[in-house]
Coordinates of C-alpha atoms in Angstrom, one line a residue:
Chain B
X265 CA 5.7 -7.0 19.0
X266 CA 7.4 -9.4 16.7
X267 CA 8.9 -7.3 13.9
X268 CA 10.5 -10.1 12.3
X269 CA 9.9 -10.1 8.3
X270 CA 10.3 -13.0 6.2
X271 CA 12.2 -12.2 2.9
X272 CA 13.2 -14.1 -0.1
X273 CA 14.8 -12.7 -3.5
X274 CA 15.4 -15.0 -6.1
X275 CA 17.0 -14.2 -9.5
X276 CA 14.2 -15.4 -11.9
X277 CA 15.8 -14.3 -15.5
X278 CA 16.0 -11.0 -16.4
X279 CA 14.6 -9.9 -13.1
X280 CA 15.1 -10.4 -9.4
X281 CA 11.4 -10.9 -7.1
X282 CA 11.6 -10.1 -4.0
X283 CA 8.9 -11.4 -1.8
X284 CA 8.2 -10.1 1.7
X285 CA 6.1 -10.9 4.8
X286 CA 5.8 -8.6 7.7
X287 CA 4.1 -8.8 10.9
X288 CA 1.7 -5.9 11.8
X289 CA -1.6 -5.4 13.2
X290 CA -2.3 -2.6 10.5
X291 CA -5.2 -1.1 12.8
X292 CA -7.4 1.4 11.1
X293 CA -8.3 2.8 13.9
X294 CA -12.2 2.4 13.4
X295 CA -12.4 -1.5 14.3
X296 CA -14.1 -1.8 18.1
X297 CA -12.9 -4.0 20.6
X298 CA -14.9 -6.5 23.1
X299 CA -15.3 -3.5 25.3
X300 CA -16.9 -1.8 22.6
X301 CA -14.1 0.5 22.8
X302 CA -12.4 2.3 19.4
X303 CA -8.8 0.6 19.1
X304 CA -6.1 3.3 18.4
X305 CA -5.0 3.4 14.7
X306 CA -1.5 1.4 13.9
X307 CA -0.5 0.8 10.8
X308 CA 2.8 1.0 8.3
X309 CA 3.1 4.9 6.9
X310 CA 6.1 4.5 4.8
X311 CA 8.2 1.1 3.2
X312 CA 11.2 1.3 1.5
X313 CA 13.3 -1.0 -0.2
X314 CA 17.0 -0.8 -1.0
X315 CA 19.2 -2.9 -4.0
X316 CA 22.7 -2.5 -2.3
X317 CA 21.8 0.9 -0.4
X318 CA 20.3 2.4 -3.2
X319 CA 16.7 3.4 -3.1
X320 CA 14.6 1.2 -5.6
X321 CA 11.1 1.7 -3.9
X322 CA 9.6 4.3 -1.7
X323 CA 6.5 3.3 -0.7
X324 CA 3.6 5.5 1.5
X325 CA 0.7 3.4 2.8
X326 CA -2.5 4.3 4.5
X327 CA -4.9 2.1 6.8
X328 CA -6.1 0.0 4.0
X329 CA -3.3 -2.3 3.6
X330 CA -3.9 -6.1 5.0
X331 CA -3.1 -7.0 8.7
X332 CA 0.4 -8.6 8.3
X333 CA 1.2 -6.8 4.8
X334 CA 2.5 -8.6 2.4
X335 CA 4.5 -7.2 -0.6
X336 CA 5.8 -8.0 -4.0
X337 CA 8.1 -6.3 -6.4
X338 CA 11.0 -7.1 -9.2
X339 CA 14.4 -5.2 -9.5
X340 CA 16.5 -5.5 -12.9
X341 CA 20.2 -5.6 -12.4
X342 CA 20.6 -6.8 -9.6
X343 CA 22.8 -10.1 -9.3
X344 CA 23.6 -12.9 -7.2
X345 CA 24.6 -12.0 -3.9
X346 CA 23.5 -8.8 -4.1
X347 CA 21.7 -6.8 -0.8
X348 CA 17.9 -5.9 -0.4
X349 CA 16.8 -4.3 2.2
X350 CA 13.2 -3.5 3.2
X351 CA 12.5 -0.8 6.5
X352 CA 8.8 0.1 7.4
X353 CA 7.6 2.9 10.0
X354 CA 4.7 3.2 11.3
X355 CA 2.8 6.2 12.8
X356 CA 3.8 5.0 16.3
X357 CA 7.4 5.8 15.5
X358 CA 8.3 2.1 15.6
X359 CA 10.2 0.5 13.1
X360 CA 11.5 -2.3 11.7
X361 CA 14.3 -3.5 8.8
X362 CA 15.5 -6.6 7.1
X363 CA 17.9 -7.0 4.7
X364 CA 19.0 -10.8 1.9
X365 CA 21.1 -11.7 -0.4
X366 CA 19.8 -12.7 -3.7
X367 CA 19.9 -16.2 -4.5
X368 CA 19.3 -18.2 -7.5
X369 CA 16.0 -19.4 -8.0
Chain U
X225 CA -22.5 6.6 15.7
X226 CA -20.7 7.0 12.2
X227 CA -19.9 10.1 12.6
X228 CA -18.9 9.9 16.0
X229 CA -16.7 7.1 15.3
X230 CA -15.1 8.7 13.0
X231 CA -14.6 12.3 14.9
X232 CA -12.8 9.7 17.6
X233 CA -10.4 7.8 15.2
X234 CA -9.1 11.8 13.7
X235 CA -8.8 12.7 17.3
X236 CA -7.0 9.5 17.6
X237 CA -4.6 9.9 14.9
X238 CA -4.1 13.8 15.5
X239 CA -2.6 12.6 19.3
X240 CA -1.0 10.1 17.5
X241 CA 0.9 11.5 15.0
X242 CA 4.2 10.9 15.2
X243 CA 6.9 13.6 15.4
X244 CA 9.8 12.4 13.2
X245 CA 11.6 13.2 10.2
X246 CA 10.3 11.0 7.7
X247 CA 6.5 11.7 8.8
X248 CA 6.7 14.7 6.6
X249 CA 7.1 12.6 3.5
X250 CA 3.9 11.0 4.2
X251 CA 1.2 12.4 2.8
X252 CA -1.7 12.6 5.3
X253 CA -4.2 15.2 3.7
X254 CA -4.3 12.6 0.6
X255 CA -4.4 9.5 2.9
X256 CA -6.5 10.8 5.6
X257 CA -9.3 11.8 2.3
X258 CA -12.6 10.1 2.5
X259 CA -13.8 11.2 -0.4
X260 CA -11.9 9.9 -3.7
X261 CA -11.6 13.0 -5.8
X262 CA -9.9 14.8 -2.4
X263 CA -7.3 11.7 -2.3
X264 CA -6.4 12.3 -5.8
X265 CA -6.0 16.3 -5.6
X266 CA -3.7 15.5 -2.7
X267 CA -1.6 14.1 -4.6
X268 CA -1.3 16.7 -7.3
X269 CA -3.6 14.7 -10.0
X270 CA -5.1 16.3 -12.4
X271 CA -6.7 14.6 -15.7
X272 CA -6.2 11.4 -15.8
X273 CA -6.3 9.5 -19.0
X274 CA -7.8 5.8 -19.1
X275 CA -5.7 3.4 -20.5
X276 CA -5.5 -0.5 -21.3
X277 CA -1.6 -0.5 -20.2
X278 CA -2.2 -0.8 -16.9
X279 CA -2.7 -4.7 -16.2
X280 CA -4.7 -5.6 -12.8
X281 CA -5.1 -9.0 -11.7
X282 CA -7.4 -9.0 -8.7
X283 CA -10.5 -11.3 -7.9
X284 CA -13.4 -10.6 -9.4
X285 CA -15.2 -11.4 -6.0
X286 CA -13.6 -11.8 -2.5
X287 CA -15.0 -13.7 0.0
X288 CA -13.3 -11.7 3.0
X289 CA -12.9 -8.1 2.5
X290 CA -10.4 -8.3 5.3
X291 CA -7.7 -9.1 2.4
X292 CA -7.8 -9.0 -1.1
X293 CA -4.9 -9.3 -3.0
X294 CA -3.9 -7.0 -6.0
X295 CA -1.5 -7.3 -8.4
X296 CA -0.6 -4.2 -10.5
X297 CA 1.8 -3.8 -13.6
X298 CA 2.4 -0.8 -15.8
X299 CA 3.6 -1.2 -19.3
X300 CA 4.0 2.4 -19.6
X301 CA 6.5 4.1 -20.0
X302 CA 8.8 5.3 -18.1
X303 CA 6.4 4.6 -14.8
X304 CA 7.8 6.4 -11.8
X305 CA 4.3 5.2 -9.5
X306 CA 1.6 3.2 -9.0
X307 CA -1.4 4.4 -6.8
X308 CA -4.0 2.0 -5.6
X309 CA -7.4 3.1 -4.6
X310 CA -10.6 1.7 -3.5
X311 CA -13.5 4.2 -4.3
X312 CA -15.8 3.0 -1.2
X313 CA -13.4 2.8 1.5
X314 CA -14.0 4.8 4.1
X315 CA -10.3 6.2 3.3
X316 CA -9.8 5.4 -0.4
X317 CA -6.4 5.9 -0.6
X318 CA -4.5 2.4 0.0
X319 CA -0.9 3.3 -1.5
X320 CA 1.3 5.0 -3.5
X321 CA 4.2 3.3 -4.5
X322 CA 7.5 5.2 -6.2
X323 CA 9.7 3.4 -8.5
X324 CA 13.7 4.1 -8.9
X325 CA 16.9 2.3 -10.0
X326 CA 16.4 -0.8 -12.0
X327 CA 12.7 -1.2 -10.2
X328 CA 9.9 -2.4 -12.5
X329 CA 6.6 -0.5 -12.3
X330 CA 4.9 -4.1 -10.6
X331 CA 3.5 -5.0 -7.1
X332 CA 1.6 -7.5 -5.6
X333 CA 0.0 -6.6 -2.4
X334 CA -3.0 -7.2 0.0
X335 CA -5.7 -4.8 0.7
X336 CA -8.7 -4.1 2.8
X337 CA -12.3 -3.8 1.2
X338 CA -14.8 -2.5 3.0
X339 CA -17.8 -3.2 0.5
X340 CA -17.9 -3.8 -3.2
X341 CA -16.0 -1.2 -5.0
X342 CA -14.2 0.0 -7.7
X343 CA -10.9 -0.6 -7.3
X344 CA -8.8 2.3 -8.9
X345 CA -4.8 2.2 -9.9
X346 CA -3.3 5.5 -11.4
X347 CA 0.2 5.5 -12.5
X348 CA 2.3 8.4 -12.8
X349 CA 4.7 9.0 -15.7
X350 CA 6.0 12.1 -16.1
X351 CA 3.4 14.9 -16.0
X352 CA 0.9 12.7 -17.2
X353 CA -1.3 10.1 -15.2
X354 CA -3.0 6.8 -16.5
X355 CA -5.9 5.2 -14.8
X356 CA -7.6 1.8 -15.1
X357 CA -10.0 0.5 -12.8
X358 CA -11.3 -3.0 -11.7
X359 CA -15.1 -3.9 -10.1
X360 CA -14.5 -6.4 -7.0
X361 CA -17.7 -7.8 -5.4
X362 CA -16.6 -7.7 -1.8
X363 CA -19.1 -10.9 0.0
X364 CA -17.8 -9.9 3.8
X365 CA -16.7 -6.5 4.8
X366 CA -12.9 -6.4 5.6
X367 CA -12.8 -2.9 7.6
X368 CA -13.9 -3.7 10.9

């Protein structure tokens, strides 16, 4: 599985958005395949995000997040230059993490 | 066939559930809930107090259930979480986000619908939680 994400934080003002894409099937575990057979549930249990290693969101997610989840959220303080780092797990044990710099906007 | 289905996807996840560390963080008797009012007691809410400070900006009708995307700020006070629910999912709970150092109570985010709901954010600020829902007409079921 690809568990690239694509990340962007930009300094807008007074706040920093960070922007981020990942890549998962987010199965529910209810959706049938062709073979009319139940496909296993898969999906992202627990996001966090980091500003320079310090914890700035813990998220815990459930089935109902979108295929390929896409995420949102603003940190004050943080500055050019300065470290994000996002790390999902999901209830298969896998894993994935990605970390950028803040840039201008 | 519901209620077989559904017997299969537990049994499912109970094989599946993973044994590490951080798995006891999440909150499966909240997320697992199919009932709303179960989702919420799992996470320790009590009364929840409607409020206008809680801005949603969410379609009023999607055309694919499959995602709908929510945007959620709190202009509360001192907002340590954002919940998002959808009442008629056959797990309402969607996600709980927790807020610390310097982040601001907002998200934007893409969800499943499985028909048209209510969709329900509760934020948490100290002892006390805020709630403000949203109607979305859902034209084609996202939850397959």
């Amino acid at each position: 599985m690809d568990n690239n994400m694509k990340m962007r934080a930009q300094l807008k003002g007074d706040y920093t958005e960070v922007k981020v894409l990942m890549s998962h099937p987010m199965e529910t575990g209810r959706r049938k395949d062709d073979h009319d057979q139940l496909v296993p549930a898969h999906f992202v249990q627990l996001l966090t995000a980091t500003l320079n290693g310090k914890p700035v969101i813990e998220a815990q997610w459930g089935t109902g997040i979108a295929k390929n989840p896409y995420l949102t959220f603003r940190l004050k303080g943080a500055k050019v230059g300065d470290v994000v780092e996002v790390t999902w797990h999901d209830n298969l044990g896998e894993s994935a993490s990605q970390s950028i710099a803040v840039t201008p906007a | 066939m519901q209620r077989r289905s559904f017997l299969l996807g537990m049994l499912t996840l109970i094989a599946l559930a993973p044994v590490k560390v951080w798995a006891a963080l999440w909150n499966k008797t909240a997320f697992e809930a199919v009932k709303i009012n179960d989702a919420t007691r799992s996470l320790n809410i009590s009364a929840e107090i409607p409020t206008q400070d809680i801005v949603i900006i969410a379609p009023d009708r999607a055309e694919n259930g499959a995602i709908v995307q929510v945007e959620v700020h709190s202009k509360i006070e001192n907002t340590e979480a954002i919940a998002i629910l959808v009442e008629h999912n056959p797990t309402p709970l969607i996600a709980n986000f927790m807020f610390s150092n310097g982040a601001e109570p907002f998200v934007i985010t893409r969800i499943k619908m499985a028909e048209t709901s209510d969709l329900k954010i509760i934020v948490k600020s100290g002892t006390q939680y805020f709630t403000r829902s949203k109607n979305i007409i859902v034209l084609e079921n996202g939850c397959g």
